Short mmCIF file of C-alpha atoms in Angstrom, two decimals:
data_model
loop_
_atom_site.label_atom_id
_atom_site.label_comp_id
_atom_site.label_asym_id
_atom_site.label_seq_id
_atom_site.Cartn_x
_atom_site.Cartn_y
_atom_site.Cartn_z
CA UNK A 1 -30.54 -22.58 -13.78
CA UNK A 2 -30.10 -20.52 -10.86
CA UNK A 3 -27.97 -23.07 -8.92
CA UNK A 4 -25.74 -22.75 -12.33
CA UNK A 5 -25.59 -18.48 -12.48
CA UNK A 6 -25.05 -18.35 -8.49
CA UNK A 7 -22.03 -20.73 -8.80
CA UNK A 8 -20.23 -19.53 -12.13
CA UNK A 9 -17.11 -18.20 -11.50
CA UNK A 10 -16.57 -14.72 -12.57
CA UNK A 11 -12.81 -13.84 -13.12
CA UNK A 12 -12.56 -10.68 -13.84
CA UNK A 13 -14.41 -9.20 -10.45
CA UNK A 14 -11.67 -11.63 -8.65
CA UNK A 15 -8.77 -9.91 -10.71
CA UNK A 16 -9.90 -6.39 -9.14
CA UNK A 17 -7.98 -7.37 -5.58
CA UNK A 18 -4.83 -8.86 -7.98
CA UNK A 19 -3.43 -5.90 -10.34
CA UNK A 20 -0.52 -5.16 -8.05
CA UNK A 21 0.08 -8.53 -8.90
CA UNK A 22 1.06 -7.60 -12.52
CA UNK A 23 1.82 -3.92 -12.14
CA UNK A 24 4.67 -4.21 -9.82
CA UNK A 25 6.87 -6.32 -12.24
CA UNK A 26 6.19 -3.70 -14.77
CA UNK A 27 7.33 -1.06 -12.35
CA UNK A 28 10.32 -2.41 -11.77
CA UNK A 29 10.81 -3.24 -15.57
CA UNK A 30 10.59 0.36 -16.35
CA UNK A 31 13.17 1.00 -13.53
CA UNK A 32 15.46 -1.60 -14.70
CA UNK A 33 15.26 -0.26 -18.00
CA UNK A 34 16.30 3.35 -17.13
CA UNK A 35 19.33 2.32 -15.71
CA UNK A 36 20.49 0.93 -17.81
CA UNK A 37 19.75 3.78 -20.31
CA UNK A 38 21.17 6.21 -17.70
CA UNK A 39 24.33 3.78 -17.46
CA UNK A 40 24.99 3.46 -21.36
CA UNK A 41 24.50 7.40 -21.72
CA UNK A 42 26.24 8.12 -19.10
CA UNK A 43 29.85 5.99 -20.29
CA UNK A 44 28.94 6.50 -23.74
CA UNK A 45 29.49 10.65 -23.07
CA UNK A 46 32.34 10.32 -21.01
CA UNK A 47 34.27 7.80 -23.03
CA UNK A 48 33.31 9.77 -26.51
CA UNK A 49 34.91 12.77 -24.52
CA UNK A 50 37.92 10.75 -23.31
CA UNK A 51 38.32 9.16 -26.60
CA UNK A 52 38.23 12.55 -28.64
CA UNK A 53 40.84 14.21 -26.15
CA UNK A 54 42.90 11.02 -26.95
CA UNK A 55 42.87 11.23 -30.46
CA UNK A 56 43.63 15.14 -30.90
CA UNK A 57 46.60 14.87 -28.28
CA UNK A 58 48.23 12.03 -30.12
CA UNK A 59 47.90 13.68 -33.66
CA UNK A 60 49.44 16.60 -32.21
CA UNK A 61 52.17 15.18 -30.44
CA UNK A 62 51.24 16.46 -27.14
CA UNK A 63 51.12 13.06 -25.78
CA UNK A 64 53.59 10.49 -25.30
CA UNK A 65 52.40 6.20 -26.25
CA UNK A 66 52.30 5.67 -23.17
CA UNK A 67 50.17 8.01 -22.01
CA UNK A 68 47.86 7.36 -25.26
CA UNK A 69 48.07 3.93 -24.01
CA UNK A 70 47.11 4.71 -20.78
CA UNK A 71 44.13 6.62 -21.82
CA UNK A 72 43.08 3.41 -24.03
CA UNK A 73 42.93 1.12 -20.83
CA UNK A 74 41.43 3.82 -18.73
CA UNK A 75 38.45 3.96 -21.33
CA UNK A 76 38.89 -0.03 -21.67
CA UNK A 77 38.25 -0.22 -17.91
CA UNK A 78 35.16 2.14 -17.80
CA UNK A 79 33.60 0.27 -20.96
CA UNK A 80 33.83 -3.18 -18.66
CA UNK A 81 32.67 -1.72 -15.94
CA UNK A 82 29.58 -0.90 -18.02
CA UNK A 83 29.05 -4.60 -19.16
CA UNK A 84 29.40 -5.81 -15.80
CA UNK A 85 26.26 -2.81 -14.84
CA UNK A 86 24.44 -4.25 -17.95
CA UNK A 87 25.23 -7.71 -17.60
CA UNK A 88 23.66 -7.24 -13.58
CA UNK A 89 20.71 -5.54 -14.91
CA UNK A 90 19.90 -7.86 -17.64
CA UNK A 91 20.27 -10.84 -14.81
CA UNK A 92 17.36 -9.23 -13.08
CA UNK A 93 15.49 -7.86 -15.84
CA UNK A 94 15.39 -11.81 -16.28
CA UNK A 95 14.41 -12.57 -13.30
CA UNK A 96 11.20 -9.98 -13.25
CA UNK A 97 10.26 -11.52 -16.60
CA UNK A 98 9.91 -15.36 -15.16
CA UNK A 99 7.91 -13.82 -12.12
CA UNK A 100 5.78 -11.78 -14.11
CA UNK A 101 5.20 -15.38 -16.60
CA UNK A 102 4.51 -17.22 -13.56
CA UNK A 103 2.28 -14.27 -12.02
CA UNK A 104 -0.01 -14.48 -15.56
CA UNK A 105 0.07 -18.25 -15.14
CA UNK A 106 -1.36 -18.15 -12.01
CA UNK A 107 -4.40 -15.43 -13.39
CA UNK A 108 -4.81 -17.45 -16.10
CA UNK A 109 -5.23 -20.98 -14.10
CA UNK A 110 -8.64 -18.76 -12.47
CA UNK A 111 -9.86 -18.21 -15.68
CA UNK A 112 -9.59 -22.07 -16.59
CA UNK A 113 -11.97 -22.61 -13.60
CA UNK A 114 -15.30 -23.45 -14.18
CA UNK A 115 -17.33 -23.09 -11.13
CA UNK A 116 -16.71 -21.34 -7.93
CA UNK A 117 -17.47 -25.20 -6.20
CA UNK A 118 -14.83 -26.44 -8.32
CA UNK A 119 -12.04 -28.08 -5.54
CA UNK A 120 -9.02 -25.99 -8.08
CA UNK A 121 -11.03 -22.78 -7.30
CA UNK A 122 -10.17 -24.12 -3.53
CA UNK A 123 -6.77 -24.56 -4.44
CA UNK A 124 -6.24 -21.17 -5.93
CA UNK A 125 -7.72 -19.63 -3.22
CA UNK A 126 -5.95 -20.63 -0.72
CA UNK A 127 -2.92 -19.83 -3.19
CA UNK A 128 -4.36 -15.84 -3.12
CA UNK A 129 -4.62 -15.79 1.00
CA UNK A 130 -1.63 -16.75 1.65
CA UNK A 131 -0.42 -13.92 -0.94
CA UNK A 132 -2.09 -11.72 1.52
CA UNK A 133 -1.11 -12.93 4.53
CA UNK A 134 2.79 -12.47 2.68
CA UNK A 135 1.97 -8.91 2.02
CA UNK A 136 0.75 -8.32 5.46
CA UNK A 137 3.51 -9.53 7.24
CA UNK A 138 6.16 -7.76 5.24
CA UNK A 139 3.99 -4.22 5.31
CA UNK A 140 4.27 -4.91 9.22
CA UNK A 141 7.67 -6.21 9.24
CA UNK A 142 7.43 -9.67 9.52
CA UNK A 143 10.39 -9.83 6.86
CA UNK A 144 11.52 -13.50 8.27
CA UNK A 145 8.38 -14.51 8.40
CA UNK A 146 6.72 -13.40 5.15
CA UNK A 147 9.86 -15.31 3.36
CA UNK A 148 9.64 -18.26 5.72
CA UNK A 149 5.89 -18.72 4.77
CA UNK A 150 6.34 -17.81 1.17
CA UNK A 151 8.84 -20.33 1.00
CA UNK A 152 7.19 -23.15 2.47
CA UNK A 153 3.94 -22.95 0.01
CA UNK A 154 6.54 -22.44 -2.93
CA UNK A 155 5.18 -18.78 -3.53
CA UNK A 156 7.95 -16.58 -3.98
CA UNK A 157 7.57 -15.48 -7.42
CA UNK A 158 3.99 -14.53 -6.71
CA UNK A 159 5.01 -12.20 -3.79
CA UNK A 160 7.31 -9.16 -3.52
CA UNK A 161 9.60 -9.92 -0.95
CA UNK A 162 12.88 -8.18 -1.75
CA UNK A 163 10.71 -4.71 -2.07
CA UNK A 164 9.31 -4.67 1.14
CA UNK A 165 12.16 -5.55 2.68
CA UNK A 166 14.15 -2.73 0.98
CA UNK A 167 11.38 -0.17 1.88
CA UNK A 168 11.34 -1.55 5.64
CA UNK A 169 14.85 -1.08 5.78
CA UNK A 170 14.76 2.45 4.77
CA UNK A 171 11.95 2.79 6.82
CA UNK A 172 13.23 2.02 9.95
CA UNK A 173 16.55 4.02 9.47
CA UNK A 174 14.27 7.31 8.95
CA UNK A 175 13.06 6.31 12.30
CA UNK A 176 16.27 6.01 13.96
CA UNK A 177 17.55 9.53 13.02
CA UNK A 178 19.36 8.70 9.38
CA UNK A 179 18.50 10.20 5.84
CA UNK A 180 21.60 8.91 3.97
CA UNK A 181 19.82 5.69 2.77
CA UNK A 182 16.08 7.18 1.68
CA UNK A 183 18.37 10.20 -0.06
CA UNK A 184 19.99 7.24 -1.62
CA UNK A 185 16.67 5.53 -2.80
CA UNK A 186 15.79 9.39 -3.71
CA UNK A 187 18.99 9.91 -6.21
CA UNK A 188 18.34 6.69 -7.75
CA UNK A 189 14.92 7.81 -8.46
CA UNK A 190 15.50 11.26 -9.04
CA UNK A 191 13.55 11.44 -12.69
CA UNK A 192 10.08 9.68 -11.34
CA UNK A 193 9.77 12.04 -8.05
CA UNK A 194 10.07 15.07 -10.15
CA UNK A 195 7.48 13.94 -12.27
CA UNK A 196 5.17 12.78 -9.58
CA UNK A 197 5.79 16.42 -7.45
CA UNK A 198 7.18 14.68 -4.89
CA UNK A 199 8.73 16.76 -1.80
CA UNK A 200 10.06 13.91 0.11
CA UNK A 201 13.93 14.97 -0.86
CA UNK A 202 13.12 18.36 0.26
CA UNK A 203 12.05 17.28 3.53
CA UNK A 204 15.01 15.06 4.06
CA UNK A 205 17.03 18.46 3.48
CA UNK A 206 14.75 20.15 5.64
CA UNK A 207 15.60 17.53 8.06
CA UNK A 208 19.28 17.68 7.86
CA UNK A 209 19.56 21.59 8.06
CA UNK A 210 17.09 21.18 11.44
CA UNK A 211 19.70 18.44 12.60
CA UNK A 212 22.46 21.05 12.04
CA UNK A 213 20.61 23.86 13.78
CA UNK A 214 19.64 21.80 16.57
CA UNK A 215 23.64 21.63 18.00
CA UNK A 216 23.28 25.67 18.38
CA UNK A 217 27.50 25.30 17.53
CA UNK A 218 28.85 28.72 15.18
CA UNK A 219 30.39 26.08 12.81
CA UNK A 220 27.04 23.94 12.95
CA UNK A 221 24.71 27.17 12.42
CA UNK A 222 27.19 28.00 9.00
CA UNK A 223 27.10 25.26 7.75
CA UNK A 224 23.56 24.60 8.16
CA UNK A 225 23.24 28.31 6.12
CA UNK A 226 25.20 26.82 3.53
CA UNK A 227 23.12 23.60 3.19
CA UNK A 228 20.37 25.55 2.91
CA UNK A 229 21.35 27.55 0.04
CA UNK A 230 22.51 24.19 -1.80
CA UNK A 231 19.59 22.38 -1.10
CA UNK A 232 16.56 24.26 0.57
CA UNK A 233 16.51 27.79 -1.78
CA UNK A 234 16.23 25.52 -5.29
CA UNK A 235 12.37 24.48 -4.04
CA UNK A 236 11.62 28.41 -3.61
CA UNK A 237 9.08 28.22 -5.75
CA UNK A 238 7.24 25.69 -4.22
CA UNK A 239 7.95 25.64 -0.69
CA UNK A 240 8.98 29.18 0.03
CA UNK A 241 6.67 28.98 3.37
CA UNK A 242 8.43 26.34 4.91
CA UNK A 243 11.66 27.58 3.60
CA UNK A 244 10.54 30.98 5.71
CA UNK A 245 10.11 28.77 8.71
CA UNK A 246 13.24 27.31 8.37
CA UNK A 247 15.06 29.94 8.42
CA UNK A 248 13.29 31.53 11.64
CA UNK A 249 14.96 28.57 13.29
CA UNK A 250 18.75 30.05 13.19
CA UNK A 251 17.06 32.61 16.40
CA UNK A 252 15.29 29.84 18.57
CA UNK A 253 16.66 26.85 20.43
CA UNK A 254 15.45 23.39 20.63
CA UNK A 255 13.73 23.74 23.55
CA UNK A 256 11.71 26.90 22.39
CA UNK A 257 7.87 26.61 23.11
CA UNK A 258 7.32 28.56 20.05
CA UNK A 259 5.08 27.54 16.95
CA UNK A 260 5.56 26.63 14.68
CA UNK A 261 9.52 26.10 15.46
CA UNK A 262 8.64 23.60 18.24
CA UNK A 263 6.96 21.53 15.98
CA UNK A 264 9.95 21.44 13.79
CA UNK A 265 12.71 20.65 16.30
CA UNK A 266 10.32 18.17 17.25
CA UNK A 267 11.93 14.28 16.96
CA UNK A 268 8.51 13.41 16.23
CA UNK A 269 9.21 14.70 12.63
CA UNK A 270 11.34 10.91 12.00
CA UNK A 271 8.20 9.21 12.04
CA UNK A 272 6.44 11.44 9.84
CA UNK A 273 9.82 11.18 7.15
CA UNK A 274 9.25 7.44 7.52
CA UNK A 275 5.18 7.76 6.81
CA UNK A 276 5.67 10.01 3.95
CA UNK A 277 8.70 7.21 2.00
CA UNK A 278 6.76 4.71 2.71
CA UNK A 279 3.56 6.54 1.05
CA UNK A 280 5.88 7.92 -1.94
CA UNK A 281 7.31 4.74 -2.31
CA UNK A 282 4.08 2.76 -2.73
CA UNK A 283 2.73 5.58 -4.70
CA UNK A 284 6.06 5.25 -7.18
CA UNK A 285 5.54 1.31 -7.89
CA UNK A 286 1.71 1.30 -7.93
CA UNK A 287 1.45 -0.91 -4.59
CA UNK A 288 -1.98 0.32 -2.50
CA UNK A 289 -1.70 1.85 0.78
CA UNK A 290 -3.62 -0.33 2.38
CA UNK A 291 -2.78 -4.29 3.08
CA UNK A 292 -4.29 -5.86 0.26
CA UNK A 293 -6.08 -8.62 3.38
CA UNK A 294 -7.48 -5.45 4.93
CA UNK A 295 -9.02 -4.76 1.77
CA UNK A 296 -10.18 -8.51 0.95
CA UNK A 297 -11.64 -8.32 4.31
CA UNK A 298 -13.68 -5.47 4.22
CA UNK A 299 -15.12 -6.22 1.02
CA UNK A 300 -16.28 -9.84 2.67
CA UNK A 301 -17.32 -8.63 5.84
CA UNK A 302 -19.28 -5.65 3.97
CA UNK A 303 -21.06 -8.29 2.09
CA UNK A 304 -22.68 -9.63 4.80
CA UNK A 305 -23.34 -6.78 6.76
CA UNK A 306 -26.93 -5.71 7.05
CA UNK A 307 -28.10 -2.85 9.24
CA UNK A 308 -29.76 -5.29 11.51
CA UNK A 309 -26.37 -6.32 12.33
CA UNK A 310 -25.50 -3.80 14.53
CA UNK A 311 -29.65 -2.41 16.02
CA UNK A 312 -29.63 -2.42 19.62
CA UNK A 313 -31.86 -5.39 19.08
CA UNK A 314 -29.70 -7.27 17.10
CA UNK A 315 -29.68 -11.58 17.22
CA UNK A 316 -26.73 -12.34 18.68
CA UNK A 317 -24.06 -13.81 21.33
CA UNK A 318 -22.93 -10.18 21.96
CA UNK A 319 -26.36 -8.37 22.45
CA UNK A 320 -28.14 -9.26 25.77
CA UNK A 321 -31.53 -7.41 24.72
CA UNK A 322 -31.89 -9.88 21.97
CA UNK A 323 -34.16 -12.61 22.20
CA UNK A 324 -32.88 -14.90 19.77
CA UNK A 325 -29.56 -16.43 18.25
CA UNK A 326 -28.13 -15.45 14.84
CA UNK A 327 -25.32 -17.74 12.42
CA UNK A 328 -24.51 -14.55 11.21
CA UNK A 329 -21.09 -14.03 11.24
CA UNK A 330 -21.16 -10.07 11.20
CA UNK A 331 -23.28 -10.65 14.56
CA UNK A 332 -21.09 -12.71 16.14
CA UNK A 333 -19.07 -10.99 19.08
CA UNK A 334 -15.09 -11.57 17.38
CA UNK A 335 -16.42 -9.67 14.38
CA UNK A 336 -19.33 -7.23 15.50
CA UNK A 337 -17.41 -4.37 16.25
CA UNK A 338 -14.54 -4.72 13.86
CA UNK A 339 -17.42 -4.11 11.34
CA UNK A 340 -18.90 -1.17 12.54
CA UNK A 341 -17.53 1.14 10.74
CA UNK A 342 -17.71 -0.81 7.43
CA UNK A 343 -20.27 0.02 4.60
CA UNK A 344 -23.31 -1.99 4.17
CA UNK A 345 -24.09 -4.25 1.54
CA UNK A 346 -25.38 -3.04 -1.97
CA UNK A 347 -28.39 -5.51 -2.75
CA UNK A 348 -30.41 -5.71 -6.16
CA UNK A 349 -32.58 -7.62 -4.74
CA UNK A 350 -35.18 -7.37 -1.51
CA UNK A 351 -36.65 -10.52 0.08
CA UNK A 352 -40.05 -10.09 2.07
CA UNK A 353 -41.79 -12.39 3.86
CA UNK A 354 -45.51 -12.87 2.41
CA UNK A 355 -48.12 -11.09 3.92
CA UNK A 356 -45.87 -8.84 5.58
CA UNK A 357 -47.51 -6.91 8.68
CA UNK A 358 -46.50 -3.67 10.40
CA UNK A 359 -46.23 -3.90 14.52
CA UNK A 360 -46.80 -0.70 15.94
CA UNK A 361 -43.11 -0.20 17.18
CA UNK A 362 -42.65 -0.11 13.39
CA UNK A 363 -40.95 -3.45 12.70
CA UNK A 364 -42.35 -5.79 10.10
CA UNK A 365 -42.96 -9.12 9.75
CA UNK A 366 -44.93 -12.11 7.74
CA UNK A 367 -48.27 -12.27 9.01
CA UNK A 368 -48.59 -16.28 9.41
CA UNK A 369 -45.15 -16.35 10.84
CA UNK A 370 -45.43 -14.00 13.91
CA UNK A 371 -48.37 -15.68 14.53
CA UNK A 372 -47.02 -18.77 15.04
CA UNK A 373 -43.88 -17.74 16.84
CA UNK A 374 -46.34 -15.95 19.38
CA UNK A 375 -48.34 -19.19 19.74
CA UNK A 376 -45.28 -21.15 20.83
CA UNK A 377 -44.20 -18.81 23.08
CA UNK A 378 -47.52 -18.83 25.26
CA UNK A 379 -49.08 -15.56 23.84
CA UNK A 380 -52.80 -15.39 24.07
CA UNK A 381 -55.14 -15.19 21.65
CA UNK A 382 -55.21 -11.57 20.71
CA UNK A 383 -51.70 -10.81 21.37
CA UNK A 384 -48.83 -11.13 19.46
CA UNK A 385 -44.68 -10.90 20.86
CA UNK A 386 -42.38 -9.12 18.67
CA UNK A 387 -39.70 -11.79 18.58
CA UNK A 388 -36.60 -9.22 17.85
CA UNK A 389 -37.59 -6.77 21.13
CA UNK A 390 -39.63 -9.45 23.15
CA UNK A 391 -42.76 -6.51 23.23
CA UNK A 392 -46.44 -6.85 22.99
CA UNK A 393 -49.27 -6.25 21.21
CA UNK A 394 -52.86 -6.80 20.33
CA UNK A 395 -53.38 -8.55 17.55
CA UNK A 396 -55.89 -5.87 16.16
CA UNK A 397 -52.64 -3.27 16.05
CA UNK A 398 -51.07 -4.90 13.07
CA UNK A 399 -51.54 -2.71 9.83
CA UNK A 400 -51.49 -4.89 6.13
CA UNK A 401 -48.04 -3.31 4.16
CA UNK A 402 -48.39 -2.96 0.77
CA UNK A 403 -45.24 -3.06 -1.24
CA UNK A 404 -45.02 -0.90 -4.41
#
């Protein structure tokens, strides 16, 4: 019965590491879907317009056919231009829908599994860590890779290549000096980064009027004034400090040791434009910050971890105090000290020997045991070795525990 409970396969705590899984293709479904409704509103006004202006300048003679005629193709030409926008966006709206069918599949195939020592729990899996090691490499920007790996074990619908890659790329041009591409990627999603409060366009502003300061050139310095009034003076409300600071900047150079204008004529502020997309970008399609196999991994390695794992007397290949060898993996010297900083285990249930004594160093042990373990190494009668710290003791210092 036991051997049964310990090996059932519970789905849902599995499904906790997978809801990106589902939530991104809903993301982009909801983006897909207001562009299109941005698209259709936006012809549908200007044609009405066109079409109305049309109309009365005909009945009133003020146009010629010809010019009513051209007006007609003009609208003509904007109305297929919006199928071929629609027609684009339905192809992909498509497209999410048979990833997101074969993304369910693939949760539902878990839930079809029986026991965890089932070989098609094996199977799925390994199906999940390579998933990971996908979303790893393209968070790092292993682009090639990521696609050459998701490609060769047929995983690309399960895995979000084309979004990394896209968020790399905008990425790495933050860090070479440009803003036109994440001011882009900011127009086109104007609507959710008001809603979530999102500053990141400001500071792309911010970093084009410092870029403008920076040549210390009359014609530079005016229009950098005027770029501030466009762009900086809407967000007075909300960043009125920095907008302060900003402006300080039109009476100190670049190479001014004063704070906090050094800080801001600083080309160290790239990288933090590129750490701040990349956070408002995850943050905008529900993707974690972390790499979902740094996460996997520190819920496994925290599941093993016991605070014997890292005592100064702890069994292992790495610890020369220690008087025995451990299997533990958390012990072992590759993994020791990547887990130091991870959270112990939470355990329901405690395991103690019986007849558990206490030494007088204030470790504990089953009775019967120690005394065997001191016999084979040579203790005397009388004495007994703790077998974790190699020290010694009479036999007569070992105190009964009670557990309550």
């Amino acid at each position: 019965m036991s051997e049964s409970t310990t090996t059932k396969l519970n789905a849902e705590s599995h499904l906790l590491l997978d809801q990106p899984l589902l939530r991104l293709p809903h993301e982009l479904l909801r983006k897909n879907f207001k562009a299109s409704q941005r698209h259709v509103e936006r012809e549908r006004e200007a044609v009405l317009a066109s079409l109305r202006t049309t109309a009365n300048s005909a009945l009133a003679d003020e146009a010629t056919p010809p010019q009513t005629l051209a007006s007609i193709d003009t609208m003509i030409t904007r109305m297929q231009g919006l199928k071929r926008k629609l027609e684009s966006l339905h192809e992909e709206e498509k497209s999410i829908h048979e990833q997101s069918r074969k993304r369910i599949q693939h949760l539902q195939d878990l839930y079809e599994i029986p026991s965890l020592v089932d070989v098609k729990y094996d199977e799925w899996s390994r199906i999940r860590l390579n998933r990971l090691l996908v979303d790893y490499l393209l968070r790092n920007g292993y682009s090639a890779s990521a696609k050459e790996l998701a490609r060769d074990r047929g995983i690309e619908d399960l895995v979000d290549v084309e979004v990394f890659v896209q968020c790399h790329k905008i990425q790495e041009s933050l860090r070479k000096g440009s803003t036109q591409e994440c001011l882009a990627w900011c127009q086109e999603n104007k609507q959710s980064l008001r809603k979530n409060n999102s500053n990141l366009e400001f500071e792309l502003r911010l970093q084009q009027y410092i870029e403008l300061v920076r040549t210390r050139q009359h014609q530079k310095l005016f229009e950098a004034a005027q770029h501030a009034k466009k762009f900086l003076t809407p967000h007075k409300d909300t960043q009125f400090s920095e907008i302060i600071k900003a402006a300080g900047l039109l009476a100190y150079p670049p190479n001014t040791p004063v704070e906090p204008y050094r800080t801001l004529y600083s080309h160290a502020r790239w990288n933090h434009l590129a750490r701040t997309f990349v956070q408002t970008h995850h943050s905008l399609l529900s993707l974690p910050s972390r790499p979902l196999l740094h996460i996997a991994l520190s819920a496994g390695l925290s599941a093993l971890k016991t605070p014997s794992c890292h005592s100064s007397y702890a069994s292992s290949s790495s610890n020369a105090n220690s008087s025995t060898t451990s299997v533990c993996p958390i012990c072992s010297t590759e993994l020791n000290e990547l887990t130091r900083n991870v959270p112990y285990a939470h355990h329901t249930k405690s395991y103690v020997e019986n007849d558990p004594v206490l030494l007088p160093n204030g470790r504990i042990y089953g009775r019967e045991r120690l005394l065997q373990m001191s016999a084979k190494v040579g203790m005397p009668d009388g004495k007994v070795k703790d077998p974790t710290t190699s020290e010694v003791f009479d036999a007569s210092e070992m105190k009964k525990v009670f557990i309550s």
